[in-house]
Amino acid sequence: MKSFKLNNGIDIPAIGFGTWQIPEGEEAYQAVTEALKVGYTHIDTAAIYGNEKSVGRAIKDSGIARDTLFITTKLWNTERGYDKTIAAFEKSLTDLGLAYIDLYLIHWPANESQFENWATINAETWKALEYLYQQGKVKAIGVSNFPKDYLAKLLETVTIVPAVNQIEFHPGYLQQETVDLCKSNGILVQAWSPLGSGRILQDETLIALAEQKDTSVGQICIKFALSQGILPLPKSTNPLNIKRNLTVDNFDLTEEDIQTISELPTMGFSGSDPKKVAF
Ligand code: A2P
């Protein structure tokens, strides 16, 4: 598995297995078990997904050495603030059954629609992540769903620059300004919904490209993210797709293909604008 290097020197496997919307219990356990079996070494979960216990059980039962795996989880929005963040982190550790987390993210920024002091809340929450990092309980810290100006505001206050910003990214929704700010600050962008959660799989341009390359639209989307220096986190409960999504070295995207994909009209947006969401 290829990797990206985070801004603190840590290697992160270049494709991660996303677990959003995979229900706790057998389904999450089986999906993660299958992913680990076919070669994923990077699993992305979150407290709000409700599946940390099953994800942790699948990791443990796989028998794979912990230090060869990269596990991400995220702080849920109700737990923002210094003390609550630390308690929430400990709960995630317990639920996952792990001694440390590889990457811990603020799941969504406090936003201007809900909080007058949104910037202060984000800064305080970030301080807790810095503390956890300094304690060695987490190997890298980052944010998720931070739009350009929210990230810029946070960067004014940080001691440790986030290693990652995990955002919605897929053909038809590129968030270029946010991506550019991340890149200029050495922050790795991770793509959630790299396949547009299935909403862009019927796009004719993507289908034509997939046919031409003898691959699938899903794999085109994954390769496209990688071509932009972005780490995709495809999600699937289907063993065939789980395996396929790791198989992207058997075709190439030319500069022209990348240009074509980059110019696709807006499509597949989840509807979750981080500045406006009410959760
Ligand atoms: P399934 O679980 O049946 O594979 P995203 O990662 O953007 O959120 O997209 C996830 C959605 O895309 C899921 O509905 C998943 O369904 C589907 N999916 C995942 N991989 C593929 C693929 N390679 N081809 C087609 N659909 C896929």
PDB file of C-alpha atoms and ligand atoms in Angstrom:
ATOM      1  CA  MET A   1       0.000   0.000   0.000  1.00  0.00           C
ATOM      2  CA  LYS A   2       1.376   3.413  -0.987  1.00  0.00           C
ATOM      3  CA  SER A   3       1.326   6.147   1.592  1.00  0.00           C
ATOM      4  CA  PHE A   4       1.255   9.891   2.113  1.00  0.00           C
ATOM      5  CA  LYS A   5       3.504  11.556   4.644  1.00  0.00           C
ATOM      6  CA  LEU A   6       1.823  13.736   7.241  1.00  0.00           C
ATOM      7  CA  ASN A   7       3.355  17.056   8.294  1.00  0.00           C
ATOM      8  CA  ASN A   8       4.800  15.412  11.428  1.00  0.00           C
ATOM      9  CA  GLY A   9       6.611  12.750   9.401  1.00  0.00           C
ATOM     10  CA  ILE A  10       4.126   9.921   9.972  1.00  0.00           C
ATOM     11  CA  ASP A  11       3.168   7.726   7.028  1.00  0.00           C
ATOM     12  CA  ILE A  12      -0.523   7.260   6.333  1.00  0.00           C
ATOM     13  CA  PRO A  13      -1.736   4.538   3.927  1.00  0.00           C
ATOM     14  CA  ALA A  14      -2.940   6.253   0.753  1.00  0.00           C
ATOM     15  CA  ILE A  15      -6.418   4.700   0.657  1.00  0.00           C
ATOM     16  CA  GLY A  16      -8.489   4.307   3.797  1.00  0.00           C
ATOM     17  CA  PHE A  17     -11.595   2.252   4.430  1.00  0.00           C
ATOM     18  CA  GLY A  18     -14.507   4.527   5.346  1.00  0.00           C
ATOM     19  CA  THR A  19     -17.133   3.243   7.781  1.00  0.00           C
ATOM     20  CA  TRP A  20     -19.712   6.050   7.803  1.00  0.00           C
ATOM     21  CA  GLN A  21     -23.268   4.662   7.719  1.00  0.00           C
ATOM     22  CA  ILE A  22     -22.091   1.110   8.304  1.00  0.00           C
ATOM     23  CA  PRO A  23     -24.282   0.029  11.227  1.00  0.00           C
ATOM     24  CA  GLU A  24     -22.776  -1.116  14.508  1.00  0.00           C
ATOM     25  CA  GLY A  25     -22.828  -4.875  15.022  1.00  0.00           C
ATOM     26  CA  GLU A  26     -22.353  -7.617  12.479  1.00  0.00           C
ATOM     27  CA  GLU A  27     -22.400  -5.328   9.468  1.00  0.00           C
ATOM     28  CA  ALA A  28     -19.542  -3.116  10.648  1.00  0.00           C
ATOM     29  CA  TYR A  29     -17.652  -6.112  11.983  1.00  0.00           C
ATOM     30  CA  GLN A  30     -17.933  -7.999   8.689  1.00  0.00           C
ATOM     31  CA  ALA A  31     -17.105  -4.992   6.510  1.00  0.00           C
ATOM     32  CA  VAL A  32     -13.963  -4.122   8.474  1.00  0.00           C
ATOM     33  CA  THR A  33     -12.972  -7.786   8.692  1.00  0.00           C
ATOM     34  CA  GLU A  34     -13.285  -8.051   4.919  1.00  0.00           C
ATOM     35  CA  ALA A  35     -11.364  -4.804   4.376  1.00  0.00           C
ATOM     36  CA  LEU A  36      -8.496  -5.965   6.582  1.00  0.00           C
ATOM     37  CA  LYS A  37      -8.500  -9.338   4.852  1.00  0.00           C
ATOM     38  CA  VAL A  38      -8.083  -7.840   1.365  1.00  0.00           C
ATOM     39  CA  GLY A  39      -5.314  -5.475   2.405  1.00  0.00           C
ATOM     40  CA  TYR A  40      -6.638  -2.195   3.799  1.00  0.00           C
ATOM     41  CA  THR A  41      -4.394  -1.060   6.641  1.00  0.00           C
ATOM     42  CA  HIS A  42      -6.168   2.237   7.235  1.00  0.00           C
ATOM     43  CA  ILE A  43      -9.639   2.369   8.805  1.00  0.00           C
ATOM     44  CA  ASP A  44     -11.635   5.545   9.316  1.00  0.00           C
ATOM     45  CA  THR A  45     -14.410   5.691  11.904  1.00  0.00           C
ATOM     46  CA  ALA A  46     -15.962   8.278  14.236  1.00  0.00           C
ATOM     47  CA  ALA A  47     -17.730   8.332  17.575  1.00  0.00           C
ATOM     48  CA  ILE A  48     -20.982   9.423  15.892  1.00  0.00           C
ATOM     49  CA  TYR A  49     -20.927   6.479  13.490  1.00  0.00           C
ATOM     50  CA  GLY A  50     -21.735   4.379  16.540  1.00  0.00           C
ATOM     51  CA  ASN A  51     -19.607   1.507  15.230  1.00  0.00           C
ATOM     52  CA  GLU A  52     -16.319   1.956  17.117  1.00  0.00           C
ATOM     53  CA  LYS A  53     -16.913  -1.196  19.191  1.00  0.00           C
ATOM     54  CA  SER A  54     -17.390  -3.411  16.135  1.00  0.00           C
ATOM     55  CA  VAL A  55     -14.535  -1.727  14.277  1.00  0.00           C
ATOM     56  CA  GLY A  56     -12.291  -2.381  17.281  1.00  0.00           C
ATOM     57  CA  ARG A  57     -13.437  -5.980  17.559  1.00  0.00           C
ATOM     58  CA  ALA A  58     -12.696  -6.596  13.876  1.00  0.00           C
ATOM     59  CA  ILE A  59      -9.220  -5.088  14.310  1.00  0.00           C
ATOM     60  CA  LYS A  60      -8.511  -7.238  17.330  1.00  0.00           C
ATOM     61  CA  ASP A  61      -9.858 -10.448  15.783  1.00  0.00           C
ATOM     62  CA  SER A  62      -7.849  -9.866  12.579  1.00  0.00           C
ATOM     63  CA  GLY A  63      -4.687 -10.618  14.517  1.00  0.00           C
ATOM     64  CA  ILE A  64      -2.886  -7.956  12.458  1.00  0.00           C
ATOM     65  CA  ALA A  65      -0.113  -6.191  14.380  1.00  0.00           C
ATOM     66  CA  ARG A  66      -1.453  -2.903  15.734  1.00  0.00           C
ATOM     67  CA  ASP A  67       1.568  -0.918  14.623  1.00  0.00           C
ATOM     68  CA  THR A  68       0.977  -1.897  10.991  1.00  0.00           C
ATOM     69  CA  LEU A  69      -2.528  -0.391  11.065  1.00  0.00           C
ATOM     70  CA  PHE A  70      -3.634   3.223  10.876  1.00  0.00           C
ATOM     71  CA  ILE A  71      -6.851   3.987  12.768  1.00  0.00           C
ATOM     72  CA  THR A  72      -8.704   7.294  12.662  1.00  0.00           C
ATOM     73  CA  THR A  73     -11.625   8.379  14.805  1.00  0.00           C
ATOM     74  CA  LYS A  74     -13.342  11.710  15.384  1.00  0.00           C
ATOM     75  CA  LEU A  75     -14.684  13.915  18.128  1.00  0.00           C
ATOM     76  CA  TRP A  76     -18.437  14.421  17.906  1.00  0.00           C
ATOM     77  CA  ASN A  77     -19.938  17.902  17.949  1.00  0.00           C
ATOM     78  CA  THR A  78     -21.642  17.635  21.347  1.00  0.00           C
ATOM     79  CA  GLU A  79     -18.259  17.020  22.989  1.00  0.00           C
ATOM     80  CA  ARG A  80     -16.447  20.190  21.939  1.00  0.00           C
ATOM     81  CA  GLY A  81     -14.465  22.179  24.513  1.00  0.00           C
ATOM     82  CA  TYR A  82     -11.288  21.234  26.341  1.00  0.00           C
ATOM     83  CA  ASP A  83     -12.456  18.859  29.104  1.00  0.00           C
ATOM     84  CA  LYS A  84     -15.250  17.206  27.160  1.00  0.00           C
ATOM     85  CA  THR A  85     -12.903  16.536  24.272  1.00  0.00           C
ATOM     86  CA  ILE A  86     -10.455  14.695  26.495  1.00  0.00           C
ATOM     87  CA  ALA A  87     -13.241  12.583  28.015  1.00  0.00           C
ATOM     88  CA  ALA A  88     -14.668  11.822  24.555  1.00  0.00           C
ATOM     89  CA  PHE A  89     -11.259  10.751  23.309  1.00  0.00           C
ATOM     90  CA  GLU A  90     -10.880   8.337  26.227  1.00  0.00           C
ATOM     91  CA  LYS A  91     -14.309   6.865  25.479  1.00  0.00           C
ATOM     92  CA  SER A  92     -13.364   6.310  21.833  1.00  0.00           C
ATOM     93  CA  LEU A  93     -10.156   4.596  22.934  1.00  0.00           C
ATOM     94  CA  THR A  94     -12.149   2.314  25.226  1.00  0.00           C
ATOM     95  CA  ASP A  95     -14.838   1.576  22.643  1.00  0.00           C
ATOM     96  CA  LEU A  96     -12.216   0.757  20.022  1.00  0.00           C
ATOM     97  CA  GLY A  97     -10.268  -1.281  22.569  1.00  0.00           C
ATOM     98  CA  LEU A  98      -7.031   0.409  21.537  1.00  0.00           C
ATOM     99  CA  ALA A  99      -4.101   1.831  23.484  1.00  0.00           C
ATOM    100  CA  TYR A 100      -3.642   4.745  21.068  1.00  0.00           C
ATOM    101  CA  ILE A 101      -5.265   6.322  18.016  1.00  0.00           C
ATOM    102  CA  ASP A 102      -3.286   7.131  14.883  1.00  0.00           C
ATOM    103  CA  LEU A 103      -5.330  10.162  13.885  1.00  0.00           C
ATOM    104  CA  TYR A 104      -7.936  12.077  15.889  1.00  0.00           C
ATOM    105  CA  LEU A 105     -10.069  14.681  14.147  1.00  0.00           C
ATOM    106  CA  ILE A 106     -12.503  17.413  15.141  1.00  0.00           C
ATOM    107  CA  HIS A 107     -15.449  16.039  13.168  1.00  0.00           C
ATOM    108  CA  TRP A 108     -17.149  19.366  12.318  1.00  0.00           C
ATOM    109  CA  PRO A 109     -16.231  22.907  13.292  1.00  0.00           C
ATOM    110  CA  ALA A 110     -18.499  24.851  15.630  1.00  0.00           C
ATOM    111  CA  ASN A 111     -20.172  27.124  13.087  1.00  0.00           C
ATOM    112  CA  GLU A 112     -21.488  30.647  12.798  1.00  0.00           C
ATOM    113  CA  SER A 113     -25.096  29.464  12.393  1.00  0.00           C
ATOM    114  CA  GLN A 114     -25.086  27.984  15.868  1.00  0.00           C
ATOM    115  CA  PHE A 115     -22.487  29.872  17.884  1.00  0.00           C
ATOM    116  CA  GLU A 116     -21.448  33.492  18.095  1.00  0.00           C
ATOM    117  CA  ASN A 117     -18.128  32.354  19.594  1.00  0.00           C
ATOM    118  CA  TRP A 118     -17.595  29.543  17.085  1.00  0.00           C
ATOM    119  CA  ALA A 119     -13.940  30.429  16.512  1.00  0.00           C
ATOM    120  CA  THR A 120     -13.156  30.327  20.246  1.00  0.00           C
ATOM    121  CA  ILE A 121     -14.874  26.966  20.637  1.00  0.00           C
ATOM    122  CA  ASN A 122     -12.837  25.518  17.784  1.00  0.00           C
ATOM    123  CA  ALA A 123      -9.608  26.941  19.218  1.00  0.00           C
ATOM    124  CA  GLU A 124     -10.321  25.450  22.676  1.00  0.00           C
ATOM    125  CA  THR A 125     -11.207  22.079  21.240  1.00  0.00           C
ATOM    126  CA  TRP A 126      -8.013  22.145  19.203  1.00  0.00           C
ATOM    127  CA  LYS A 127      -5.989  22.829  22.386  1.00  0.00           C
ATOM    128  CA  ALA A 128      -7.326  19.552  23.803  1.00  0.00           C
ATOM    129  CA  LEU A 129      -6.206  17.699  20.689  1.00  0.00           C
ATOM    130  CA  GLU A 130      -2.762  19.270  21.034  1.00  0.00           C
ATOM    131  CA  TYR A 131      -2.654  18.052  24.645  1.00  0.00           C
ATOM    132  CA  LEU A 132      -3.614  14.496  23.625  1.00  0.00           C
ATOM    133  CA  TYR A 133      -0.939  14.588  20.947  1.00  0.00           C
ATOM    134  CA  GLN A 134       1.684  15.804  23.373  1.00  0.00           C
ATOM    135  CA  GLN A 135       0.677  12.983  25.751  1.00  0.00           C
ATOM    136  CA  GLY A 136       1.403  10.475  22.974  1.00  0.00           C
ATOM    137  CA  LYS A 137      -2.144   9.114  23.012  1.00  0.00           C
ATOM    138  CA  VAL A 138      -2.606  10.007  19.386  1.00  0.00           C
ATOM    139  CA  LYS A 139       0.033   9.975  16.650  1.00  0.00           C
ATOM    140  CA  ALA A 140      -1.450  12.814  14.618  1.00  0.00           C
ATOM    141  CA  ILE A 141      -4.283  15.330  14.988  1.00  0.00           C
ATOM    142  CA  GLY A 142      -6.431  17.101  12.480  1.00  0.00           C
ATOM    143  CA  VAL A 143      -9.777  18.551  11.565  1.00  0.00           C
ATOM    144  CA  SER A 144     -12.668  17.627   9.325  1.00  0.00           C
ATOM    145  CA  ASN A 145     -15.157  19.715   7.381  1.00  0.00           C
ATOM    146  CA  PHE A 146     -13.270  22.963   7.975  1.00  0.00           C
ATOM    147  CA  PRO A 147     -13.962  25.333   5.063  1.00  0.00           C
ATOM    148  CA  LYS A 148     -11.177  27.638   3.950  1.00  0.00           C
ATOM    149  CA  ASP A 149     -11.925  30.625   6.192  1.00  0.00           C
ATOM    150  CA  TYR A 150     -12.624  28.446   9.261  1.00  0.00           C
ATOM    151  CA  LEU A 151      -9.309  26.703   8.765  1.00  0.00           C
ATOM    152  CA  ALA A 152      -7.539  30.029   8.316  1.00  0.00           C
ATOM    153  CA  LYS A 153      -9.088  31.280  11.572  1.00  0.00           C
ATOM    154  CA  LEU A 154      -8.000  28.161  13.445  1.00  0.00           C
ATOM    155  CA  LEU A 155      -4.474  28.414  12.053  1.00  0.00           C
ATOM    156  CA  GLU A 156      -4.135  31.835  13.736  1.00  0.00           C
ATOM    157  CA  THR A 157      -4.387  30.125  17.147  1.00  0.00           C
ATOM    158  CA  VAL A 158      -2.668  26.770  16.826  1.00  0.00           C
ATOM    159  CA  THR A 159       0.625  25.587  18.260  1.00  0.00           C
ATOM    160  CA  ILE A 160       0.500  22.419  16.173  1.00  0.00           C
ATOM    161  CA  VAL A 161      -0.718  22.740  12.593  1.00  0.00           C
ATOM    162  CA  PRO A 162      -3.418  20.145  11.812  1.00  0.00           C
ATOM    163  CA  ALA A 163      -2.023  17.189   9.891  1.00  0.00           C
ATOM    164  CA  VAL A 164      -5.273  16.587   8.022  1.00  0.00           C
ATOM    165  CA  ASN A 165      -8.507  18.215   6.894  1.00  0.00           C
ATOM    166  CA  GLN A 166     -11.073  15.587   5.946  1.00  0.00           C
ATOM    167  CA  ILE A 167     -13.696  17.107   3.650  1.00  0.00           C
ATOM    168  CA  GLU A 168     -16.329  16.106   1.139  1.00  0.00           C
ATOM    169  CA  PHE A 169     -14.496  15.679  -2.143  1.00  0.00           C
ATOM    170  CA  HIS A 170     -15.468  13.884  -5.329  1.00  0.00           C
ATOM    171  CA  PRO A 171     -15.888  14.607  -9.031  1.00  0.00           C
ATOM    172  CA  GLY A 172     -18.432  17.409  -9.175  1.00  0.00           C
ATOM    173  CA  TYR A 173     -17.514  18.753  -5.738  1.00  0.00           C
ATOM    174  CA  LEU A 174     -13.865  19.722  -5.431  1.00  0.00           C
ATOM    175  CA  GLN A 175     -13.750  22.515  -2.795  1.00  0.00           C
ATOM    176  CA  GLN A 176     -10.699  23.843  -4.587  1.00  0.00           C
ATOM    177  CA  GLU A 177     -10.090  26.885  -2.353  1.00  0.00           C
ATOM    178  CA  THR A 178     -10.092  24.753   0.782  1.00  0.00           C
ATOM    179  CA  VAL A 179      -7.835  22.189  -0.850  1.00  0.00           C
ATOM    180  CA  ASP A 180      -5.417  24.948  -1.924  1.00  0.00           C
ATOM    181  CA  LEU A 181      -5.226  26.415   1.589  1.00  0.00           C
ATOM    182  CA  CYS A 182      -4.551  22.951   3.022  1.00  0.00           C
ATOM    183  CA  LYS A 183      -1.809  22.289   0.509  1.00  0.00           C
ATOM    184  CA  SER A 184      -0.115  25.613   1.106  1.00  0.00           C
ATOM    185  CA  ASN A 185       0.005  24.791   4.834  1.00  0.00           C
ATOM    186  CA  GLY A 186       1.178  21.196   4.465  1.00  0.00           C
ATOM    187  CA  ILE A 187      -2.208  19.823   5.561  1.00  0.00           C
ATOM    188  CA  LEU A 188      -3.192  16.559   3.881  1.00  0.00           C
ATOM    189  CA  VAL A 189      -6.713  16.563   2.463  1.00  0.00           C
ATOM    190  CA  GLN A 190      -8.747  13.417   2.970  1.00  0.00           C
ATOM    191  CA  ALA A 191     -11.857  12.824   0.869  1.00  0.00           C
ATOM    192  CA  TRP A 192     -15.052  11.632   2.491  1.00  0.00           C
ATOM    193  CA  SER A 193     -17.640  10.414   0.002  1.00  0.00           C
ATOM    194  CA  PRO A 194     -14.956  10.071  -2.678  1.00  0.00           C
ATOM    195  CA  LEU A 195     -17.617   8.330  -4.816  1.00  0.00           C
ATOM    196  CA  GLY A 196     -20.217  10.945  -3.967  1.00  0.00           C
ATOM    197  CA  SER A 197     -21.831   8.252  -1.786  1.00  0.00           C
ATOM    198  CA  GLY A 198     -23.095   6.643  -4.980  1.00  0.00           C
ATOM    199  CA  ARG A 199     -24.737   9.837  -6.312  1.00  0.00           C
ATOM    200  CA  ILE A 200     -22.311  10.335  -9.202  1.00  0.00           C
ATOM    201  CA  LEU A 201     -21.888   6.733 -10.327  1.00  0.00           C
ATOM    202  CA  GLN A 202     -24.379   7.214 -13.177  1.00  0.00           C
ATOM    203  CA  ASP A 203     -22.567  10.205 -14.653  1.00  0.00           C
ATOM    204  CA  GLU A 204     -22.068   9.582 -18.372  1.00  0.00           C
ATOM    205  CA  THR A 205     -18.612  11.134 -18.591  1.00  0.00           C
ATOM    206  CA  LEU A 206     -17.363   9.010 -15.687  1.00  0.00           C
ATOM    207  CA  ILE A 207     -19.002   5.881 -17.105  1.00  0.00           C
ATOM    208  CA  ALA A 208     -17.343   6.482 -20.497  1.00  0.00           C
ATOM    209  CA  LEU A 209     -13.954   6.946 -18.837  1.00  0.00           C
ATOM    210  CA  ALA A 210     -14.414   3.783 -16.772  1.00  0.00           C
ATOM    211  CA  GLU A 211     -15.347   1.782 -19.882  1.00  0.00           C
ATOM    212  CA  GLN A 212     -12.364   3.134 -21.782  1.00  0.00           C
ATOM    213  CA  LYS A 213     -10.019   2.105 -18.934  1.00  0.00           C
ATOM    214  CA  ASP A 214     -11.777  -1.210 -18.312  1.00  0.00           C
ATOM    215  CA  THR A 215     -12.444  -0.244 -14.716  1.00  0.00           C
ATOM    216  CA  SER A 216     -15.389   1.070 -12.658  1.00  0.00           C
ATOM    217  CA  VAL A 217     -16.572   4.601 -11.930  1.00  0.00           C
ATOM    218  CA  GLY A 218     -15.753   4.033  -8.274  1.00  0.00           C
ATOM    219  CA  GLN A 219     -12.143   3.253  -9.114  1.00  0.00           C
ATOM    220  CA  ILE A 220     -11.952   6.284 -11.419  1.00  0.00           C
ATOM    221  CA  CYS A 221     -13.100   8.475  -8.509  1.00  0.00           C
ATOM    222  CA  ILE A 222     -10.495   6.967  -6.177  1.00  0.00           C
ATOM    223  CA  LYS A 223      -7.720   7.391  -8.712  1.00  0.00           C
ATOM    224  CA  PHE A 224      -8.840  10.955  -9.355  1.00  0.00           C
ATOM    225  CA  ALA A 225      -8.559  11.842  -5.645  1.00  0.00           C
ATOM    226  CA  LEU A 226      -5.079  10.308  -5.525  1.00  0.00           C
ATOM    227  CA  SER A 227      -4.067  12.244  -8.652  1.00  0.00           C
ATOM    228  CA  GLN A 228      -4.863  15.432  -6.734  1.00  0.00           C
ATOM    229  CA  GLY A 229      -2.712  14.401  -3.764  1.00  0.00           C
ATOM    230  CA  ILE A 230      -5.901  13.691  -1.814  1.00  0.00           C
ATOM    231  CA  LEU A 231      -6.443  10.603   0.331  1.00  0.00           C
ATOM    232  CA  PRO A 232      -9.738   8.853  -0.491  1.00  0.00           C
ATOM    233  CA  LEU A 233     -11.833   7.034   2.113  1.00  0.00           C
ATOM    234  CA  PRO A 234     -14.208   4.873   0.060  1.00  0.00           C
ATOM    235  CA  LYS A 235     -16.910   3.038   1.943  1.00  0.00           C
ATOM    236  CA  SER A 236     -18.564  -0.221   1.035  1.00  0.00           C
ATOM    237  CA  THR A 237     -20.232  -3.222   2.588  1.00  0.00           C
ATOM    238  CA  ASN A 238     -19.982  -5.234  -0.630  1.00  0.00           C
ATOM    239  CA  PRO A 239     -16.905  -7.513  -0.682  1.00  0.00           C
ATOM    240  CA  LEU A 240     -16.462  -7.012  -4.426  1.00  0.00           C
ATOM    241  CA  ASN A 241     -16.426  -3.212  -4.107  1.00  0.00           C
ATOM    242  CA  ILE A 242     -14.289  -3.318  -0.956  1.00  0.00           C
ATOM    243  CA  LYS A 243     -11.633  -5.143  -2.935  1.00  0.00           C
ATOM    244  CA  ARG A 244     -12.073  -3.171  -6.147  1.00  0.00           C
ATOM    245  CA  ASN A 245     -11.621   0.137  -4.373  1.00  0.00           C
ATOM    246  CA  LEU A 246      -8.111  -0.871  -3.424  1.00  0.00           C
ATOM    247  CA  THR A 247      -7.269  -1.862  -6.995  1.00  0.00           C
ATOM    248  CA  VAL A 248      -6.367   1.332  -8.818  1.00  0.00           C
ATOM    249  CA  ASP A 249      -2.858   0.619 -10.054  1.00  0.00           C
ATOM    250  CA  ASN A 250      -3.972  -1.266 -13.161  1.00  0.00           C
ATOM    251  CA  PHE A 251      -5.008   1.816 -15.157  1.00  0.00           C
ATOM    252  CA  ASP A 252      -3.849   5.414 -15.623  1.00  0.00           C
ATOM    253  CA  LEU A 253      -5.591   8.743 -15.783  1.00  0.00           C
ATOM    254  CA  THR A 254      -3.964  11.082 -18.304  1.00  0.00           C
ATOM    255  CA  GLU A 255      -3.662  14.836 -17.785  1.00  0.00           C
ATOM    256  CA  GLU A 256      -6.568  15.174 -20.174  1.00  0.00           C
ATOM    257  CA  ASP A 257      -8.721  12.717 -18.196  1.00  0.00           C
ATOM    258  CA  ILE A 258      -7.964  14.614 -15.009  1.00  0.00           C
ATOM    259  CA  GLN A 259      -8.884  17.885 -16.708  1.00  0.00           C
ATOM    260  CA  THR A 260     -12.158  16.367 -17.950  1.00  0.00           C
ATOM    261  CA  ILE A 261     -13.081  15.141 -14.466  1.00  0.00           C
ATOM    262  CA  SER A 262     -12.060  18.434 -12.856  1.00  0.00           C
ATOM    263  CA  GLU A 263     -14.366  20.329 -15.200  1.00  0.00           C
ATOM    264  CA  LEU A 264     -17.486  18.270 -14.520  1.00  0.00           C
ATOM    265  CA  PRO A 265     -20.386  20.445 -13.378  1.00  0.00           C
ATOM    266  CA  THR A 266     -21.343  20.505  -9.719  1.00  0.00           C
ATOM    267  CA  MET A 267     -23.011  17.229  -8.805  1.00  0.00           C
ATOM    268  CA  GLY A 268     -23.464  14.822  -5.961  1.00  0.00           C
ATOM    269  CA  PHE A 269     -23.115  17.396  -3.151  1.00  0.00           C
ATOM    270  CA  SER A 270     -24.251  15.870   0.141  1.00  0.00           C
ATOM    271  CA  GLY A 271     -26.037  19.082   1.122  1.00  0.00           C
ATOM    272  CA  SER A 272     -24.049  19.367   4.351  1.00  0.00           C
ATOM    273  CA  ASP A 273     -22.541  22.862   4.355  1.00  0.00           C
ATOM    274  CA  PRO A 274     -20.265  23.040   7.427  1.00  0.00           C
ATOM    275  CA  LYS A 275     -21.151  26.709   7.989  1.00  0.00           C
ATOM    276  CA  LYS A 276     -24.857  25.970   8.087  1.00  0.00           C
ATOM    277  CA  VAL A 277     -25.393  22.491   9.486  1.00  0.00           C
ATOM    278  CA  ALA A 278     -27.548  22.414  12.601  1.00  0.00           C
ATOM    279  CA  PHE A 279     -25.796  19.451  14.222  1.00  0.00           C
TER     280      PHE A 279
HETATM  281  P1  A2P B   1     -21.825  -0.800  -1.490  1.00  0.00           P
HETATM  282  O1  A2P B   1     -21.720  -0.765   0.016  1.00  0.00           O
HETATM  283  O2  A2P B   1     -22.951  -1.630  -1.969  1.00  0.00           O
HETATM  284  O3  A2P B   1     -20.514  -1.084  -2.163  1.00  0.00           O
HETATM  285  P2  A2P B   1     -18.757   6.819  -0.676  1.00  0.00           P
HETATM  286  O4  A2P B   1     -17.542   6.070  -0.300  1.00  0.00           O
HETATM  287  O5  A2P B   1     -18.518   7.944  -1.623  1.00  0.00           O
HETATM  288  O6  A2P B   1     -19.567   7.241   0.527  1.00  0.00           O
HETATM  289  O7  A2P B   1     -19.696   5.813  -1.497  1.00  0.00           O
HETATM  290  C1  A2P B   1     -20.242   4.696  -0.862  1.00  0.00           C
HETATM  291  C2  A2P B   1     -21.381   4.154  -1.707  1.00  0.00           C
HETATM  292  O8  A2P B   1     -20.870   3.752  -2.979  1.00  0.00           O
HETATM  293  C3  A2P B   1     -22.008   2.950  -1.097  1.00  0.00           C
HETATM  294  O9  A2P B   1     -23.386   3.006  -1.415  1.00  0.00           O
HETATM  295  C4  A2P B   1     -21.342   1.772  -1.794  1.00  0.00           C
HETATM  296  O10 A2P B   1     -22.251   0.704  -1.921  1.00  0.00           O
HETATM  297  C5  A2P B   1     -21.048   2.335  -3.147  1.00  0.00           C
HETATM  298  N1  A2P B   1     -19.784   1.824  -3.686  1.00  0.00           N
HETATM  299  C6  A2P B   1     -18.613   1.686  -3.059  1.00  0.00           C
HETATM  300  N2  A2P B   1     -17.644   1.259  -3.889  1.00  0.00           N
HETATM  301  C7  A2P B   1     -18.224   1.122  -5.087  1.00  0.00           C
HETATM  302  C8  A2P B   1     -17.757   0.730  -6.369  1.00  0.00           C
HETATM  303  N3  A2P B   1     -16.480   0.387  -6.563  1.00  0.00           N
HETATM  304  N4  A2P B   1     -18.641   0.702  -7.392  1.00  0.00           N
HETATM  305  C9  A2P B   1     -19.925   1.037  -7.194  1.00  0.00           C
HETATM  306  N5  A2P B   1     -20.442   1.432  -6.008  1.00  0.00           N
HETATM  307  C10 A2P B   1     -19.613   1.487  -4.965  1.00  0.00           C
END
